[in-house]
Amino acid sequence: DAGVIQSPRHEVTEMGQEVTLRCKPISGHNSLFWYRQTMMRGLELLIYFNNNVPIDDSGMPEDRFSAKMPNASFSTLKIQPSEPRDSAVYFCASSLLGGERSYEQYFGPGTRLTVT
Amino acid sequence: LAKTTQPISMDSYEGQEVNITCSHNNIATNDYITWYQQFPSQGPRFIIQGYKTKVTNEVASLFIPADRKSSTLSLPRVSLSDTAVYYCLVAPNDYKLSFGAGTTVTVRA
């Protein structure tokens, strides 16, 4: 299995531009999570989907952030307009929820976003 | 969410056993305890989870006393490649994980 795939791995953009981060979860997993990691705030959960439906988006910082999961094999996190404080590493993770309780999430390699 | 407290850092040497204790005094009845490992420039990786007593897998052991107010992750015979940040998380049944600052474990030769 290829694991969770994220693209791009690095993104440098100017303030005000739209940024789209992409994630392909592990095949067969039914849940997908978006996290953001910074030195100041650590690793924060932004939003998670179960069966392609957003379950909890309370971690999304503001309306500039949006996430979609049009099908089981693809999700996007969009920031519009981007700001320098959005600079962080964004991780996508997937897991198989249901049945026996498992908190094993598989993380992707992350996208390092720099907004100048 | 139950708050967790774990040491900021720990040093060890190759071949030693490393024990990281995490306190979670406000753990709820339905909460599980889970541990993740993170290497620099990588996403976290699941290590182990447990509810009570002892759980062991090929990587680590997790010890949870009867009152469940703390837990100890045990890494047997560490090597240099075990240098990483280790996160203790209390996991509620809504599957939302809250990562704290973690414990930076440094293994020296």
PDB file of C-alpha atoms in Angstrom:
ATOM      1  CA  ASP A   1       0.000   0.000   0.000  1.00  0.00           C
ATOM      2  CA  ALA A   2       1.289   3.462  -0.861  1.00  0.00           C
ATOM      3  CA  GLY A   3       0.064   4.988   2.342  1.00  0.00           C
ATOM      4  CA  VAL A   4      -1.562   8.392   2.583  1.00  0.00           C
ATOM      5  CA  ILE A   5      -0.490  10.592  -0.296  1.00  0.00           C
ATOM      6  CA  GLN A   6      -0.338  14.365  -0.017  1.00  0.00           C
ATOM      7  CA  SER A   7       0.463  16.950  -2.609  1.00  0.00           C
ATOM      8  CA  PRO A   8       2.243  19.201  -2.988  1.00  0.00           C
ATOM      9  CA  ARG A   9       4.972  18.415  -0.477  1.00  0.00           C
ATOM     10  CA  HIS A  10       6.056  22.030  -0.388  1.00  0.00           C
ATOM     11  CA  GLU A  11       4.147  25.154  -1.304  1.00  0.00           C
ATOM     12  CA  VAL A  12       5.370  28.709  -1.244  1.00  0.00           C
ATOM     13  CA  THR A  13       2.846  31.384  -2.030  1.00  0.00           C
ATOM     14  CA  GLU A  14       2.256  35.054  -1.523  1.00  0.00           C
ATOM     15  CA  MET A  15      -0.216  36.493   0.903  1.00  0.00           C
ATOM     16  CA  GLY A  16      -3.661  36.766  -0.603  1.00  0.00           C
ATOM     17  CA  GLN A  17      -3.285  33.833  -2.961  1.00  0.00           C
ATOM     18  CA  GLU A  18      -5.466  30.755  -2.907  1.00  0.00           C
ATOM     19  CA  VAL A  19      -3.827  27.548  -1.740  1.00  0.00           C
ATOM     20  CA  THR A  20      -5.184  24.041  -2.299  1.00  0.00           C
ATOM     21  CA  LEU A  21      -3.744  21.049  -0.518  1.00  0.00           C
ATOM     22  CA  ARG A  22      -4.627  17.555  -1.653  1.00  0.00           C
ATOM     23  CA  CYS A  23      -4.867  14.199   0.038  1.00  0.00           C
ATOM     24  CA  LYS A  24      -5.465  10.645  -1.079  1.00  0.00           C
ATOM     25  CA  PRO A  25      -6.287   8.398   1.874  1.00  0.00           C
ATOM     26  CA  ILE A  26      -5.449   4.735   2.163  1.00  0.00           C
ATOM     27  CA  SER A  27      -7.831   2.637   0.123  1.00  0.00           C
ATOM     28  CA  GLY A  28     -10.559   1.120   2.268  1.00  0.00           C
ATOM     29  CA  HIS A  29     -10.295   3.664   5.050  1.00  0.00           C
ATOM     30  CA  ASN A  30     -13.532   5.443   5.871  1.00  0.00           C
ATOM     31  CA  SER A  31     -12.277   8.429   7.840  1.00  0.00           C
ATOM     32  CA  LEU A  32      -9.999  11.300   6.951  1.00  0.00           C
ATOM     33  CA  PHE A  33      -8.450  13.940   9.180  1.00  0.00           C
ATOM     34  CA  TRP A  34      -6.711  17.228   8.421  1.00  0.00           C
ATOM     35  CA  TYR A  35      -4.183  18.534  10.943  1.00  0.00           C
ATOM     36  CA  ARG A  36      -1.927  21.556  11.112  1.00  0.00           C
ATOM     37  CA  GLN A  37       1.393  21.654  12.951  1.00  0.00           C
ATOM     38  CA  THR A  38       3.371  24.701  14.028  1.00  0.00           C
ATOM     39  CA  MET A  39       6.041  25.222  16.626  1.00  0.00           C
ATOM     40  CA  MET A  40       3.816  27.573  18.572  1.00  0.00           C
ATOM     41  CA  ARG A  41       0.575  25.611  18.573  1.00  0.00           C
ATOM     42  CA  GLY A  42       1.715  22.038  18.077  1.00  0.00           C
ATOM     43  CA  LEU A  43      -0.428  19.584  16.148  1.00  0.00           C
ATOM     44  CA  GLU A  44      -4.048  20.682  15.811  1.00  0.00           C
ATOM     45  CA  LEU A  45      -7.003  18.830  14.356  1.00  0.00           C
ATOM     46  CA  LEU A  46      -8.761  21.014  11.796  1.00  0.00           C
ATOM     47  CA  ILE A  47     -11.545  18.817  10.467  1.00  0.00           C
ATOM     48  CA  TYR A  48     -12.453  15.204  10.042  1.00  0.00           C
ATOM     49  CA  PHE A  49     -14.671  13.271   7.672  1.00  0.00           C
ATOM     50  CA  ASN A  50     -16.380   9.951   8.087  1.00  0.00           C
ATOM     51  CA  ASN A  51     -17.695   8.264   4.953  1.00  0.00           C
ATOM     52  CA  ASN A  52     -16.976  11.481   3.034  1.00  0.00           C
ATOM     53  CA  VAL A  53     -19.174  13.556   5.344  1.00  0.00           C
ATOM     54  CA  PRO A  54     -17.657  16.299   7.511  1.00  0.00           C
ATOM     55  CA  ILE A  55     -18.243  15.284  11.114  1.00  0.00           C
ATOM     56  CA  ASP A  56     -16.439  17.997  13.035  1.00  0.00           C
ATOM     57  CA  ASP A  57     -14.928  21.184  11.655  1.00  0.00           C
ATOM     58  CA  SER A  58     -14.612  23.007  14.956  1.00  0.00           C
ATOM     59  CA  GLY A  59     -10.859  23.189  14.526  1.00  0.00           C
ATOM     60  CA  MET A  60     -10.999  25.115  11.276  1.00  0.00           C
ATOM     61  CA  PRO A  61      -9.525  28.487  12.236  1.00  0.00           C
ATOM     62  CA  GLU A  62     -11.767  30.743  10.198  1.00  0.00           C
ATOM     63  CA  ASP A  63     -13.853  31.049   7.089  1.00  0.00           C
ATOM     64  CA  ARG A  64     -10.799  31.341   4.910  1.00  0.00           C
ATOM     65  CA  PHE A  65     -10.339  27.608   5.397  1.00  0.00           C
ATOM     66  CA  SER A  66     -12.549  25.047   3.696  1.00  0.00           C
ATOM     67  CA  ALA A  67     -12.293  21.316   3.162  1.00  0.00           C
ATOM     68  CA  LYS A  68     -14.065  18.910   0.876  1.00  0.00           C
ATOM     69  CA  MET A  69     -14.160  15.206   0.324  1.00  0.00           C
ATOM     70  CA  PRO A  70     -15.988  14.546  -2.951  1.00  0.00           C
ATOM     71  CA  ASN A  71     -15.288  10.814  -2.826  1.00  0.00           C
ATOM     72  CA  ALA A  72     -13.614   8.185  -0.703  1.00  0.00           C
ATOM     73  CA  SER A  73     -10.258   8.579  -2.393  1.00  0.00           C
ATOM     74  CA  PHE A  74      -9.737  12.320  -2.430  1.00  0.00           C
ATOM     75  CA  SER A  75      -9.897  15.347  -0.161  1.00  0.00           C
ATOM     76  CA  THR A  76      -8.828  18.962  -0.427  1.00  0.00           C
ATOM     77  CA  LEU A  77      -8.065  21.679   2.070  1.00  0.00           C
ATOM     78  CA  LYS A  78      -8.322  25.154   0.645  1.00  0.00           C
ATOM     79  CA  ILE A  79      -7.144  28.434   2.097  1.00  0.00           C
ATOM     80  CA  GLN A  80      -8.437  31.594   0.459  1.00  0.00           C
ATOM     81  CA  PRO A  81      -6.987  34.132   0.848  1.00  0.00           C
ATOM     82  CA  SER A  82      -3.818  32.871   2.474  1.00  0.00           C
ATOM     83  CA  GLU A  83      -1.994  34.820   5.178  1.00  0.00           C
ATOM     84  CA  PRO A  84       1.542  34.520   6.592  1.00  0.00           C
ATOM     85  CA  ARG A  85       0.152  33.069   9.852  1.00  0.00           C
ATOM     86  CA  ASP A  86      -1.146  30.101   7.854  1.00  0.00           C
ATOM     87  CA  SER A  87       2.434  28.950   7.359  1.00  0.00           C
ATOM     88  CA  ALA A  88       2.652  25.466   8.843  1.00  0.00           C
ATOM     89  CA  VAL A  89       2.925  21.809   7.994  1.00  0.00           C
ATOM     90  CA  TYR A  90      -0.457  20.380   7.058  1.00  0.00           C
ATOM     91  CA  PHE A  91      -0.993  16.676   7.581  1.00  0.00           C
ATOM     92  CA  CYS A  92      -3.703  14.462   6.280  1.00  0.00           C
ATOM     93  CA  ALA A  93      -4.446  11.183   8.054  1.00  0.00           C
ATOM     94  CA  SER A  94      -6.837   8.348   7.383  1.00  0.00           C
ATOM     95  CA  SER A  95      -8.192   5.494   9.442  1.00  0.00           C
ATOM     96  CA  LEU A  96     -10.782   2.745   9.478  1.00  0.00           C
ATOM     97  CA  LEU A  97     -13.414   3.522  12.061  1.00  0.00           C
ATOM     98  CA  GLY A  98     -16.134   1.184  13.194  1.00  0.00           C
ATOM     99  CA  GLY A  99     -16.199  -2.215  14.765  1.00  0.00           C
ATOM    100  CA  GLU A 100     -13.437  -2.550  17.306  1.00  0.00           C
ATOM    101  CA  ARG A 101     -12.407   0.853  18.605  1.00  0.00           C
ATOM    102  CA  SER A 102      -9.091   1.826  17.074  1.00  0.00           C
ATOM    103  CA  TYR A 103      -7.272   5.109  17.251  1.00  0.00           C
ATOM    104  CA  GLU A 104      -4.688   4.135  14.684  1.00  0.00           C
ATOM    105  CA  GLN A 105      -4.503   6.949  12.203  1.00  0.00           C
ATOM    106  CA  TYR A 106      -2.126   6.785   9.268  1.00  0.00           C
ATOM    107  CA  PHE A 107      -0.504  10.115   8.552  1.00  0.00           C
ATOM    108  CA  GLY A 108       0.758  11.363   5.244  1.00  0.00           C
ATOM    109  CA  PRO A 109       4.148  13.050   4.785  1.00  0.00           C
ATOM    110  CA  GLY A 110       2.629  16.497   5.126  1.00  0.00           C
ATOM    111  CA  THR A 111       2.618  19.649   3.040  1.00  0.00           C
ATOM    112  CA  ARG A 112       4.901  22.414   4.210  1.00  0.00           C
ATOM    113  CA  LEU A 113       3.163  25.682   3.423  1.00  0.00           C
ATOM    114  CA  THR A 114       4.988  28.977   3.477  1.00  0.00           C
ATOM    115  CA  VAL A 115       3.012  32.168   2.918  1.00  0.00           C
ATOM    116  CA  THR A 116       5.144  35.232   2.327  1.00  0.00           C
TER     117      THR A 116
ATOM    118  CA  LEU B   1     -11.082  16.229  26.597  1.00  0.00           C
ATOM    119  CA  ALA B   2      -8.918  14.931  29.415  1.00  0.00           C
ATOM    120  CA  LYS B   3      -5.660  16.822  29.763  1.00  0.00           C
ATOM    121  CA  THR B   4      -2.415  14.892  29.676  1.00  0.00           C
ATOM    122  CA  THR B   5       0.889  15.723  31.322  1.00  0.00           C
ATOM    123  CA  GLN B   6       4.154  14.123  30.281  1.00  0.00           C
ATOM    124  CA  PRO B   7       7.816  15.078  30.636  1.00  0.00           C
ATOM    125  CA  ILE B   8       9.124  17.521  28.087  1.00  0.00           C
ATOM    126  CA  SER B   9      12.259  15.522  27.394  1.00  0.00           C
ATOM    127  CA  MET B  10      14.142  12.364  28.306  1.00  0.00           C
ATOM    128  CA  ASP B  11      17.634  11.164  27.527  1.00  0.00           C
ATOM    129  CA  SER B  12      18.682   7.555  27.205  1.00  0.00           C
ATOM    130  CA  TYR B  13      21.418   5.353  25.795  1.00  0.00           C
ATOM    131  CA  GLU B  14      21.286   2.614  23.242  1.00  0.00           C
ATOM    132  CA  GLY B  15      20.149  -0.703  24.633  1.00  0.00           C
ATOM    133  CA  GLN B  16      18.356   0.779  27.616  1.00  0.00           C
ATOM    134  CA  GLU B  17      14.670   0.596  28.367  1.00  0.00           C
ATOM    135  CA  VAL B  18      12.842   3.900  28.219  1.00  0.00           C
ATOM    136  CA  ASN B  19       9.705   4.452  30.281  1.00  0.00           C
ATOM    137  CA  ILE B  20       7.586   7.536  29.668  1.00  0.00           C
ATOM    138  CA  THR B  21       4.843   8.206  32.173  1.00  0.00           C
ATOM    139  CA  CYS B  22       1.825  10.280  31.300  1.00  0.00           C
ATOM    140  CA  SER B  23      -0.738  11.539  33.773  1.00  0.00           C
ATOM    141  CA  HIS B  24      -4.386  11.978  32.803  1.00  0.00           C
ATOM    142  CA  ASN B  25      -6.282  12.576  36.017  1.00  0.00           C
ATOM    143  CA  ASN B  26      -9.543  13.527  34.332  1.00  0.00           C
ATOM    144  CA  ILE B  27      -9.821  10.539  32.028  1.00  0.00           C
ATOM    145  CA  ALA B  28     -13.423   9.548  31.353  1.00  0.00           C
ATOM    146  CA  THR B  29     -14.844   6.067  31.608  1.00  0.00           C
ATOM    147  CA  ASN B  30     -15.053   5.584  27.844  1.00  0.00           C
ATOM    148  CA  ASP B  31     -11.684   7.118  26.989  1.00  0.00           C
ATOM    149  CA  TYR B  32      -8.838   5.062  25.614  1.00  0.00           C
ATOM    150  CA  ILE B  33      -5.141   5.875  25.940  1.00  0.00           C
ATOM    151  CA  THR B  34      -3.037   5.966  22.828  1.00  0.00           C
ATOM    152  CA  TRP B  35       0.553   6.826  22.032  1.00  0.00           C
ATOM    153  CA  TYR B  36       2.088   8.177  18.863  1.00  0.00           C
ATOM    154  CA  GLN B  37       5.675   8.705  17.725  1.00  0.00           C
ATOM    155  CA  GLN B  38       6.873  11.474  15.460  1.00  0.00           C
ATOM    156  CA  PHE B  39      10.225  11.781  13.720  1.00  0.00           C
ATOM    157  CA  PRO B  40      11.398  15.145  12.360  1.00  0.00           C
ATOM    158  CA  SER B  41       9.786  16.085   9.067  1.00  0.00           C
ATOM    159  CA  GLN B  42       7.342  13.184   9.231  1.00  0.00           C
ATOM    160  CA  GLY B  43       3.776  12.701  10.309  1.00  0.00           C
ATOM    161  CA  PRO B  44       3.015  11.000  13.613  1.00  0.00           C
ATOM    162  CA  ARG B  45       2.921   7.223  13.705  1.00  0.00           C
ATOM    163  CA  PHE B  46       0.632   5.165  15.907  1.00  0.00           C
ATOM    164  CA  ILE B  47       2.460   3.047  18.473  1.00  0.00           C
ATOM    165  CA  ILE B  48      -0.066   1.489  20.809  1.00  0.00           C
ATOM    166  CA  GLN B  49      -3.431   1.943  22.484  1.00  0.00           C
ATOM    167  CA  GLY B  50      -5.021   0.526  25.615  1.00  0.00           C
ATOM    168  CA  TYR B  51      -7.902   0.807  28.028  1.00  0.00           C
ATOM    169  CA  LYS B  52      -6.613  -0.886  31.171  1.00  0.00           C
ATOM    170  CA  THR B  53      -3.901  -3.213  32.520  1.00  0.00           C
ATOM    171  CA  LYS B  54      -1.163  -4.022  30.038  1.00  0.00           C
ATOM    172  CA  VAL B  55      -0.918  -4.061  26.281  1.00  0.00           C
ATOM    173  CA  THR B  56       2.131  -5.221  24.362  1.00  0.00           C
ATOM    174  CA  ASN B  57       2.973  -5.216  20.687  1.00  0.00           C
ATOM    175  CA  GLU B  58       6.138  -5.657  18.688  1.00  0.00           C
ATOM    176  CA  VAL B  59       7.204  -2.081  19.339  1.00  0.00           C
ATOM    177  CA  ALA B  60       6.259  -1.194  22.915  1.00  0.00           C
ATOM    178  CA  SER B  61       4.304  -1.995  26.033  1.00  0.00           C
ATOM    179  CA  LEU B  62       1.669   0.140  27.652  1.00  0.00           C
ATOM    180  CA  PHE B  63       0.992  -0.146  31.362  1.00  0.00           C
ATOM    181  CA  ILE B  64      -2.218   1.290  32.785  1.00  0.00           C
ATOM    182  CA  PRO B  65      -2.966   1.060  36.517  1.00  0.00           C
ATOM    183  CA  ALA B  66      -6.420   0.248  37.799  1.00  0.00           C
ATOM    184  CA  ASP B  67      -7.378   3.874  38.434  1.00  0.00           C
ATOM    185  CA  ARG B  68      -6.335   4.792  34.841  1.00  0.00           C
ATOM    186  CA  LYS B  69      -5.120   8.198  35.974  1.00  0.00           C
ATOM    187  CA  SER B  70      -1.746   7.577  34.424  1.00  0.00           C
ATOM    188  CA  SER B  71      -0.083   5.328  31.898  1.00  0.00           C
ATOM    189  CA  THR B  72       3.482   4.335  31.074  1.00  0.00           C
ATOM    190  CA  LEU B  73       4.863   3.656  27.638  1.00  0.00           C
ATOM    191  CA  SER B  74       7.805   1.298  27.755  1.00  0.00           C
ATOM    192  CA  LEU B  75      10.287   1.086  24.885  1.00  0.00           C
ATOM    193  CA  PRO B  76      12.591  -1.900  25.311  1.00  0.00           C
ATOM    194  CA  ARG B  77      16.247  -1.716  24.270  1.00  0.00           C
ATOM    195  CA  VAL B  78      16.109   1.575  22.415  1.00  0.00           C
ATOM    196  CA  SER B  79      18.362   2.397  19.494  1.00  0.00           C
ATOM    197  CA  LEU B  80      19.446   5.685  17.963  1.00  0.00           C
ATOM    198  CA  SER B  81      16.528   5.438  15.541  1.00  0.00           C
ATOM    199  CA  ASP B  82      14.065   5.673  18.440  1.00  0.00           C
ATOM    200  CA  THR B  83      14.983   9.326  18.916  1.00  0.00           C
ATOM    201  CA  ALA B  84      11.664  11.068  18.365  1.00  0.00           C
ATOM    202  CA  VAL B  85       8.796  12.917  20.001  1.00  0.00           C
ATOM    203  CA  TYR B  86       6.326  10.649  21.798  1.00  0.00           C
ATOM    204  CA  TYR B  87       2.770  11.802  22.347  1.00  0.00           C
ATOM    205  CA  CYS B  88       0.383  10.501  24.968  1.00  0.00           C
ATOM    206  CA  LEU B  89      -3.257  11.042  24.049  1.00  0.00           C
ATOM    207  CA  VAL B  90      -6.527  10.362  25.776  1.00  0.00           C
ATOM    208  CA  ALA B  91      -8.861   9.263  23.046  1.00  0.00           C
ATOM    209  CA  PRO B  92     -12.605   9.828  23.396  1.00  0.00           C
ATOM    210  CA  ASN B  93     -15.192   7.826  21.502  1.00  0.00           C
ATOM    211  CA  ASP B  94     -15.627  10.585  18.935  1.00  0.00           C
ATOM    212  CA  TYR B  95     -12.136   9.746  17.642  1.00  0.00           C
ATOM    213  CA  LYS B  96     -10.904  13.320  17.883  1.00  0.00           C
ATOM    214  CA  LEU B  97      -7.271  13.214  18.934  1.00  0.00           C
ATOM    215  CA  SER B  98      -5.704  16.131  20.766  1.00  0.00           C
ATOM    216  CA  PHE B  99      -1.922  16.169  20.569  1.00  0.00           C
ATOM    217  CA  GLY B 100      -0.025  17.958  23.323  1.00  0.00           C
ATOM    218  CA  ALA B 101       3.627  18.948  23.349  1.00  0.00           C
ATOM    219  CA  GLY B 102       4.863  15.386  23.680  1.00  0.00           C
ATOM    220  CA  THR B 103       8.098  14.039  25.144  1.00  0.00           C
ATOM    221  CA  THR B 104      11.273  14.420  23.156  1.00  0.00           C
ATOM    222  CA  VAL B 105      13.299  11.259  23.669  1.00  0.00           C
ATOM    223  CA  THR B 106      16.956  11.457  22.718  1.00  0.00           C
ATOM    224  CA  VAL B 107      18.890   8.223  22.485  1.00  0.00           C
ATOM    225  CA  ARG B 108      22.661   8.511  22.595  1.00  0.00           C
ATOM    226  CA  ALA B 109      25.307   6.027  21.569  1.00  0.00           C
TER     227      ALA B 109
END
